[in-house]
């Protein structure tokens, strides 16, 4: 669903005029739609049909506890990559027994915390990590449920920074090496093998790489069965890509059906989990910003906005496209020009959108779309900029779910030493 649409000439978030929100909380401001989060999660859940499954939201995409709580209430599981994310899930009312814990360098403290909380699976990313999990499990007197994250060496044809399933990536272990890790796990006193985990990358807009990866995982499961290693679960990693501009990703239904068909063809009935982040939260959020100044030099027109790369890093980091649209139509006579939409941060790369045709004046509001995933979570305080306020909309209601930081918050943990 598209929760951000124009009504009566002004952009609404569900049934709330965006301007009503920014009049109270200011800009830059992240706005999320509860209905859009819910409908995207439910579409995945439904697409599995009767197949035993768990849809685990990838917390790294959007970790606001109100967002997590919205999904937890639907019965969502969660994919976490740090003890901090697990704490957030618990604070949000999520069920730790529906949590999968990934990440290449889990600390002893994080592993102990995860075991005490009773997570569903710790996803092992190296033989050394398996040894660490075994030793922590002995220490805390628990048996650790684990999956081994394998690297199927499939090219997901996405941005190199978000490709994870190639042999050259730091994630997971190769198919071949995983055989040894599973044997090591089987022999360990405090380890229980749950399954195989695999994640090949993010913002993938074709089904083929997912199916290729699953076929390789299936052949691994068969080899493991011959070695007397019983696999009880498959964790198939993140979801499909979303529309930022002109991409044509599959629907949840097409995506899941392709995976279920691949399993059925191999006569595999195992329960599966999937860890979508972007395709649940991405188009459920916008970043609203005000045009601070218009400026031109000999080469370019600039619309300088009050949001910057520290608020939304994706354009600077990946050259990612985010659609930028006016919140209200331009005043009569406002000229249409091609602008670079830039932020106030002192970096040439602080560009939120290049060469955008806009009719804007200073003081106008702009919406930066598809910002609900990897937006706020990747934001920083660079240039001592307080992070943006976050708002959740529910039909005609809205509430602040994270206050704008105050400048004093940013140096509250610092000390002046009188040397
Ligand atoms: N599971 C694992 C193990 C992951 O590493 C990721 C994402 C996901 C699930 C969720 O994938 P998704 O459904 O969101 O595609 N900051 C980048 C994206 C990094 C993704 C990292 N891993 C961006 O803004 O494009």
PDB file of N, CA and C in Angstrom, residues 78-147:
ATOM      1  N   UNK A  78      12.114 -11.648  14.958  1.00  0.00           N
ATOM      2  CA  UNK A  78      13.075 -10.584  14.659  1.00  0.00           C
ATOM      3  C   UNK A  78      14.447 -11.159  14.343  1.00  0.00           C
ATOM      4  N   UNK A  79      15.106 -10.520  13.381  1.00  0.00           N
ATOM      5  CA  UNK A  79      16.506 -10.820  13.086  1.00  0.00           C
ATOM      6  C   UNK A  79      17.322  -9.718  13.731  1.00  0.00           C
ATOM      7  N   UNK A  80      18.238 -10.091  14.637  1.00  0.00           N
ATOM      8  CA  UNK A  80      19.067  -9.070  15.295  1.00  0.00           C
ATOM      9  C   UNK A  80      20.533  -9.334  14.986  1.00  0.00           C
ATOM     10  N   UNK A  81      21.338  -8.282  15.053  1.00  0.00           N
ATOM     11  CA  UNK A  81      22.767  -8.435  14.778  1.00  0.00           C
ATOM     12  C   UNK A  81      23.625  -7.867  15.906  1.00  0.00           C
ATOM     13  N   UNK A  82      22.999  -7.626  17.052  1.00  0.00           N
ATOM     14  CA  UNK A  82      23.777  -7.186  18.215  1.00  0.00           C
ATOM     15  C   UNK A  82      22.944  -7.425  19.462  1.00  0.00           C
ATOM     16  N   UNK A  83      23.650  -7.426  20.613  1.00  0.00           N
ATOM     17  CA  UNK A  83      22.931  -7.525  21.880  1.00  0.00           C
ATOM     18  C   UNK A  83      22.013  -6.321  22.043  1.00  0.00           C
ATOM     19  N   UNK A  84      22.438  -5.180  21.533  1.00  0.00           N
ATOM     20  CA  UNK A  84      21.620  -3.962  21.621  1.00  0.00           C
ATOM     21  C   UNK A  84      20.301  -4.138  20.899  1.00  0.00           C
ATOM     22  N   UNK A  85      20.349  -4.711  19.704  1.00  0.00           N
ATOM     23  CA  UNK A  85      19.093  -4.926  18.972  1.00  0.00           C
ATOM     24  C   UNK A  85      18.196  -5.914  19.727  1.00  0.00           C
ATOM     25  N   UNK A  86      18.803  -6.918  20.359  1.00  0.00           N
ATOM     26  CA  UNK A  86      17.994  -7.868  21.132  1.00  0.00           C
ATOM     27  C   UNK A  86      17.329  -7.142  22.312  1.00  0.00           C
ATOM     28  N   UNK A  87      18.077  -6.245  22.958  1.00  0.00           N
ATOM     29  CA  UNK A  87      17.479  -5.474  24.066  1.00  0.00           C
ATOM     30  C   UNK A  87      16.306  -4.635  23.568  1.00  0.00           C
ATOM     31  N   UNK A  88      16.455  -4.074  22.389  1.00  0.00           N
ATOM     32  CA  UNK A  88      15.356  -3.282  21.819  1.00  0.00           C
ATOM     33  C   UNK A  88      14.117  -4.157  21.589  1.00  0.00           C
ATOM     34  N   UNK A  89      14.342  -5.351  21.042  1.00  0.00           N
ATOM     35  CA  UNK A  89      13.210  -6.251  20.767  1.00  0.00           C
ATOM     36  C   UNK A  89      12.470  -6.549  22.074  1.00  0.00           C
ATOM     37  N   UNK A  90      13.244  -6.810  23.122  1.00  0.00           N
ATOM     38  CA  UNK A  90      12.616  -7.146  24.409  1.00  0.00           C
ATOM     39  C   UNK A  90      11.873  -5.919  24.954  1.00  0.00           C
ATOM     40  N   UNK A  91      12.517  -4.742  24.862  1.00  0.00           N
ATOM     41  CA  UNK A  91      11.874  -3.501  25.342  1.00  0.00           C
ATOM     42  C   UNK A  91      10.585  -3.222  24.571  1.00  0.00           C
ATOM     43  N   UNK A  92      10.541  -3.696  23.320  1.00  0.00           N
ATOM     44  CA  UNK A  92       9.367  -3.445  22.466  1.00  0.00           C
ATOM     45  C   UNK A  92       8.282  -4.494  22.673  1.00  0.00           C
ATOM     46  N   UNK A  93       8.528  -5.460  23.553  1.00  0.00           N
ATOM     47  CA  UNK A  93       7.516  -6.507  23.781  1.00  0.00           C
ATOM     48  C   UNK A  93       7.636  -7.668  22.807  1.00  0.00           C
ATOM     49  N   UNK A  94       8.777  -7.764  22.109  1.00  0.00           N
ATOM     50  CA  UNK A  94       8.987  -8.904  21.193  1.00  0.00           C
ATOM     51  C   UNK A  94       9.326 -10.165  21.983  1.00  0.00           C
ATOM     52  N   UNK A  95       9.135 -11.300  21.333  1.00  0.00           N
ATOM     53  CA  UNK A  95       9.350 -12.589  21.989  1.00  0.00           C
ATOM     54  C   UNK A  95      10.748 -13.105  21.631  1.00  0.00           C
ATOM     55  N   UNK A  96      11.665 -13.195  22.618  1.00  0.00           N
ATOM     56  CA  UNK A  96      13.033 -13.641  22.308  1.00  0.00           C
ATOM     57  C   UNK A  96      13.080 -15.027  21.666  1.00  0.00           C
ATOM     58  N   UNK A  97      12.069 -15.851  21.941  1.00  0.00           N
ATOM     59  CA  UNK A  97      12.108 -17.188  21.344  1.00  0.00           C
ATOM     60  C   UNK A  97      11.798 -17.147  19.844  1.00  0.00           C
ATOM     61  N   UNK A  98      11.497 -15.953  19.337  1.00  0.00           N
ATOM     62  CA  UNK A  98      11.314 -15.794  17.884  1.00  0.00           C
ATOM     63  C   UNK A  98      12.452 -14.964  17.291  1.00  0.00           C
ATOM     64  N   UNK A  99      13.604 -14.953  17.984  1.00  0.00           N
ATOM     65  CA  UNK A  99      14.711 -14.113  17.516  1.00  0.00           C
ATOM     66  C   UNK A  99      15.838 -14.963  16.935  1.00  0.00           C
ATOM     67  N   UNK A 100      16.340 -14.536  15.778  1.00  0.00           N
ATOM     68  CA  UNK A 100      17.517 -15.131  15.148  1.00  0.00           C
ATOM     69  C   UNK A 100      18.642 -14.115  15.286  1.00  0.00           C
ATOM     70  N   UNK A 101      19.774 -14.581  15.791  1.00  0.00           N
ATOM     71  CA  UNK A 101      20.877 -13.663  16.089  1.00  0.00           C
ATOM     72  C   UNK A 101      22.015 -13.891  15.099  1.00  0.00           C
ATOM     73  N   UNK A 102      22.161 -12.965  14.141  1.00  0.00           N
ATOM     74  CA  UNK A 102      23.236 -13.051  13.133  1.00  0.00           C
ATOM     75  C   UNK A 102      24.342 -12.053  13.483  1.00  0.00           C
ATOM     76  N   UNK A 103      25.375 -12.025  12.659  1.00  0.00           N
ATOM     77  CA  UNK A 103      26.460 -11.050  12.856  1.00  0.00           C
ATOM     78  C   UNK A 103      27.799 -11.758  12.954  1.00  0.00           C
ATOM     79  N   UNK A 104      28.833 -11.161  12.357  1.00  0.00           N
ATOM     80  CA  UNK A 104      30.111 -11.880  12.228  1.00  0.00           C
ATOM     81  C   UNK A 104      30.974 -11.876  13.483  1.00  0.00           C
ATOM     82  N   UNK A 105      30.677 -11.050  14.466  1.00  0.00           N
ATOM     83  CA  UNK A 105      31.587 -10.961  15.623  1.00  0.00           C
ATOM     84  C   UNK A 105      30.808 -10.750  16.915  1.00  0.00           C
ATOM     85  N   UNK A 106      30.035 -11.760  17.289  1.00  0.00           N
ATOM     86  CA  UNK A 106      29.262 -11.617  18.531  1.00  0.00           C
ATOM     87  C   UNK A 106      30.215 -11.745  19.725  1.00  0.00           C
ATOM     88  N   UNK A 107      30.052 -10.862  20.688  1.00  0.00           N
ATOM     89  CA  UNK A 107      30.940 -10.910  21.858  1.00  0.00           C
ATOM     90  C   UNK A 107      30.444 -11.970  22.836  1.00  0.00           C
ATOM     91  N   UNK A 108      31.281 -12.337  23.806  1.00  0.00           N
ATOM     92  CA  UNK A 108      30.869 -13.316  24.821  1.00  0.00           C
ATOM     93  C   UNK A 108      29.645 -12.795  25.580  1.00  0.00           C
ATOM     94  N   UNK A 109      29.651 -11.497  25.885  1.00  0.00           N
ATOM     95  CA  UNK A 109      28.522 -10.910  26.638  1.00  0.00           C
ATOM     96  C   UNK A 109      27.233 -11.014  25.817  1.00  0.00           C
ATOM     97  N   UNK A 110      27.339 -10.721  24.529  1.00  0.00           N
ATOM     98  CA  UNK A 110      26.142 -10.783  23.679  1.00  0.00           C
ATOM     99  C   UNK A 110      25.618 -12.216  23.581  1.00  0.00           C
ATOM    100  N   UNK A 111      26.539 -13.166  23.460  1.00  0.00           N
ATOM    101  CA  UNK A 111      26.117 -14.572  23.347  1.00  0.00           C
ATOM    102  C   UNK A 111      25.452 -15.018  24.652  1.00  0.00           C
ATOM    103  N   UNK A 112      26.072 -14.655  25.786  1.00  0.00           N
ATOM    104  CA  UNK A 112      25.495 -15.040  27.087  1.00  0.00           C
ATOM    105  C   UNK A 112      24.099 -14.446  27.238  1.00  0.00           C
ATOM    106  N   UNK A 113      23.955 -13.180  26.877  1.00  0.00           N
ATOM    107  CA  UNK A 113      22.662 -12.498  26.979  1.00  0.00           C
ATOM    108  C   UNK A 113      21.620 -13.211  26.104  1.00  0.00           C
ATOM    109  N   UNK A 114      22.021 -13.542  24.884  1.00  0.00           N
ATOM    110  CA  UNK A 114      21.092 -14.207  23.949  1.00  0.00           C
ATOM    111  C   UNK A 114      20.670 -15.573  24.495  1.00  0.00           C
ATOM    112  N   UNK A 115      21.619 -16.296  25.083  1.00  0.00           N
ATOM    113  CA  UNK A 115      21.276 -17.627  25.624  1.00  0.00           C
ATOM    114  C   UNK A 115      20.348 -17.488  26.826  1.00  0.00           C
ATOM    115  N   UNK A 116      20.642 -16.504  27.684  1.00  0.00           N
ATOM    116  CA  UNK A 116      19.766 -16.313  28.856  1.00  0.00           C
ATOM    117  C   UNK A 116      18.356 -15.906  28.445  1.00  0.00           C
ATOM    118  N   UNK A 117      18.258 -15.148  27.366  1.00  0.00           N
ATOM    119  CA  UNK A 117      16.933 -14.711  26.904  1.00  0.00           C
ATOM    120  C   UNK A 117      16.206 -15.804  26.134  1.00  0.00           C
ATOM    121  N   UNK A 118      16.928 -16.845  25.738  1.00  0.00           N
ATOM    122  CA  UNK A 118      16.289 -17.965  25.033  1.00  0.00           C
ATOM    123  C   UNK A 118      15.974 -17.677  23.585  1.00  0.00           C
ATOM    124  N   UNK A 119      16.943 -17.138  22.822  1.00  0.00           N
ATOM    125  CA  UNK A 119      16.679 -16.875  21.401  1.00  0.00           C
ATOM    126  C   UNK A 119      16.485 -18.191  20.651  1.00  0.00           C
ATOM    127  N   UNK A 120      15.812 -18.096  19.504  1.00  0.00           N
ATOM    128  CA  UNK A 120      15.531 -19.300  18.710  1.00  0.00           C
ATOM    129  C   UNK A 120      16.815 -19.886  18.121  1.00  0.00           C
ATOM    130  N   UNK A 121      17.693 -18.993  17.628  1.00  0.00           N
ATOM    131  CA  UNK A 121      18.915 -19.495  16.995  1.00  0.00           C
ATOM    132  C   UNK A 121      20.016 -18.455  17.043  1.00  0.00           C
ATOM    133  N   UNK A 122      21.216 -18.935  17.330  1.00  0.00           N
ATOM    134  CA  UNK A 122      22.398 -18.093  17.140  1.00  0.00           C
ATOM    135  C   UNK A 122      22.990 -18.537  15.805  1.00  0.00           C
ATOM    136  N   UNK A 123      23.088 -17.613  14.874  1.00  0.00           N
ATOM    137  CA  UNK A 123      23.582 -17.971  13.542  1.00  0.00           C
ATOM    138  C   UNK A 123      25.100 -17.842  13.504  1.00  0.00           C
ATOM    139  N   UNK A 124      25.746 -18.990  13.394  1.00  0.00           N
ATOM    140  CA  UNK A 124      27.206 -19.074  13.497  1.00  0.00           C
ATOM    141  C   UNK A 124      27.835 -18.649  12.175  1.00  0.00           C
ATOM    142  N   UNK A 125      28.834 -17.769  12.257  1.00  0.00           N
ATOM    143  CA  UNK A 125      29.439 -17.258  11.018  1.00  0.00           C
ATOM    144  C   UNK A 125      30.886 -17.693  10.826  1.00  0.00           C
ATOM    145  N   UNK A 126      31.456 -18.468  11.769  1.00  0.00           N
ATOM    146  CA  UNK A 126      32.825 -18.988  11.583  1.00  0.00           C
ATOM    147  C   UNK A 126      33.070 -20.119  12.573  1.00  0.00           C
ATOM    148  N   UNK A 127      34.056 -20.987  12.281  1.00  0.00           N
ATOM    149  CA  UNK A 127      34.382 -22.054  13.240  1.00  0.00           C
ATOM    150  C   UNK A 127      34.785 -21.472  14.593  1.00  0.00           C
ATOM    151  N   UNK A 128      35.518 -20.349  14.586  1.00  0.00           N
ATOM    152  CA  UNK A 128      35.958 -19.744  15.850  1.00  0.00           C
ATOM    153  C   UNK A 128      34.744 -19.297  16.664  1.00  0.00           C
ATOM    154  N   UNK A 129      33.713 -18.810  15.957  1.00  0.00           N
ATOM    155  CA  UNK A 129      32.532 -18.361  16.686  1.00  0.00           C
ATOM    156  C   UNK A 129      31.796 -19.543  17.316  1.00  0.00           C
ATOM    157  N   UNK A 130      31.797 -20.678  16.621  1.00  0.00           N
ATOM    158  CA  UNK A 130      31.150 -21.865  17.198  1.00  0.00           C
ATOM    159  C   UNK A 130      31.839 -22.247  18.509  1.00  0.00           C
ATOM    160  N   UNK A 131      33.166 -22.185  18.500  1.00  0.00           N
ATOM    161  CA  UNK A 131      33.916 -22.504  19.730  1.00  0.00           C
ATOM    162  C   UNK A 131      33.534 -21.548  20.841  1.00  0.00           C
ATOM    163  N   UNK A 132      33.400 -20.265  20.493  1.00  0.00           N
ATOM    164  CA  UNK A 132      33.042 -19.269  21.511  1.00  0.00           C
ATOM    165  C   UNK A 132      31.639 -19.539  22.062  1.00  0.00           C
ATOM    166  N   UNK A 133      30.708 -19.867  21.184  1.00  0.00           N
ATOM    167  CA  UNK A 133      29.327 -20.107  21.639  1.00  0.00           C
ATOM    168  C   UNK A 133      29.303 -21.329  22.560  1.00  0.00           C
ATOM    169  N   UNK A 134      30.035 -22.387  22.177  1.00  0.00           N
ATOM    170  CA  UNK A 134      30.106 -23.583  23.025  1.00  0.00           C
ATOM    171  C   UNK A 134      30.657 -23.206  24.402  1.00  0.00           C
ATOM    172  N   UNK A 135      31.734 -22.426  24.429  1.00  0.00           N
ATOM    173  CA  UNK A 135      32.351 -22.127  25.716  1.00  0.00           C
ATOM    174  C   UNK A 135      31.449 -21.238  26.579  1.00  0.00           C
ATOM    175  N   UNK A 136      30.734 -20.288  25.958  1.00  0.00           N
ATOM    176  CA  UNK A 136      29.815 -19.445  26.746  1.00  0.00           C
ATOM    177  C   UNK A 136      28.632 -20.287  27.240  1.00  0.00           C
ATOM    178  N   UNK A 137      28.166 -21.201  26.382  1.00  0.00           N
ATOM    179  CA  UNK A 137      27.014 -22.039  26.767  1.00  0.00           C
ATOM    180  C   UNK A 137      27.373 -22.893  27.989  1.00  0.00           C
ATOM    181  N   UNK A 138      28.610 -23.419  28.013  1.00  0.00           N
ATOM    182  CA  UNK A 138      29.064 -24.190  29.176  1.00  0.00           C
ATOM    183  C   UNK A 138      29.040 -23.290  30.406  1.00  0.00           C
ATOM    184  N   UNK A 139      29.565 -22.070  30.234  1.00  0.00           N
ATOM    185  CA  UNK A 139      29.667 -21.123  31.352  1.00  0.00           C
ATOM    186  C   UNK A 139      28.297 -20.774  31.930  1.00  0.00           C
ATOM    187  N   UNK A 140      27.310 -20.550  31.057  1.00  0.00           N
ATOM    188  CA  UNK A 140      25.996 -20.137  31.576  1.00  0.00           C
ATOM    189  C   UNK A 140      25.065 -21.338  31.791  1.00  0.00           C
ATOM    190  N   UNK A 141      25.561 -22.533  31.504  1.00  0.00           N
ATOM    191  CA  UNK A 141      24.768 -23.739  31.752  1.00  0.00           C
ATOM    192  C   UNK A 141      23.544 -23.859  30.859  1.00  0.00           C
ATOM    193  N   UNK A 142      23.705 -23.507  29.587  1.00  0.00           N
ATOM    194  CA  UNK A 142      22.585 -23.633  28.631  1.00  0.00           C
ATOM    195  C   UNK A 142      23.064 -24.410  27.417  1.00  0.00           C
ATOM    196  N   UNK A 143      22.092 -24.977  26.682  1.00  0.00           N
ATOM    197  CA  UNK A 143      22.433 -25.568  25.385  1.00  0.00           C
ATOM    198  C   UNK A 143      22.086 -24.518  24.326  1.00  0.00           C
ATOM    199  N   UNK A 144      23.051 -24.224  23.460  1.00  0.00           N
ATOM    200  CA  UNK A 144      22.840 -23.154  22.474  1.00  0.00           C
ATOM    201  C   UNK A 144      22.248 -23.707  21.181  1.00  0.00           C
ATOM    202  N   UNK A 145      21.045 -23.234  20.817  1.00  0.00           N
ATOM    203  CA  UNK A 145      20.510 -23.626  19.502  1.00  0.00           C
ATOM    204  C   UNK A 145      21.231 -22.811  18.420  1.00  0.00           C
ATOM    205  N   UNK A 146      21.764 -23.490  17.435  1.00  0.00           N
ATOM    206  CA  UNK A 146      22.513 -22.744  16.406  1.00  0.00           C
ATOM    207  C   UNK A 146      22.078 -23.115  14.983  1.00  0.00           C
ATOM    208  N   UNK A 147      22.310 -22.165  14.098  1.00  0.00           N
ATOM    209  CA  UNK A 147      22.260 -22.447  12.665  1.00  0.00           C
ATOM    210  C   UNK A 147      23.622 -22.042  12.135  1.00  0.00           C
TER     211      UNK A 147
END
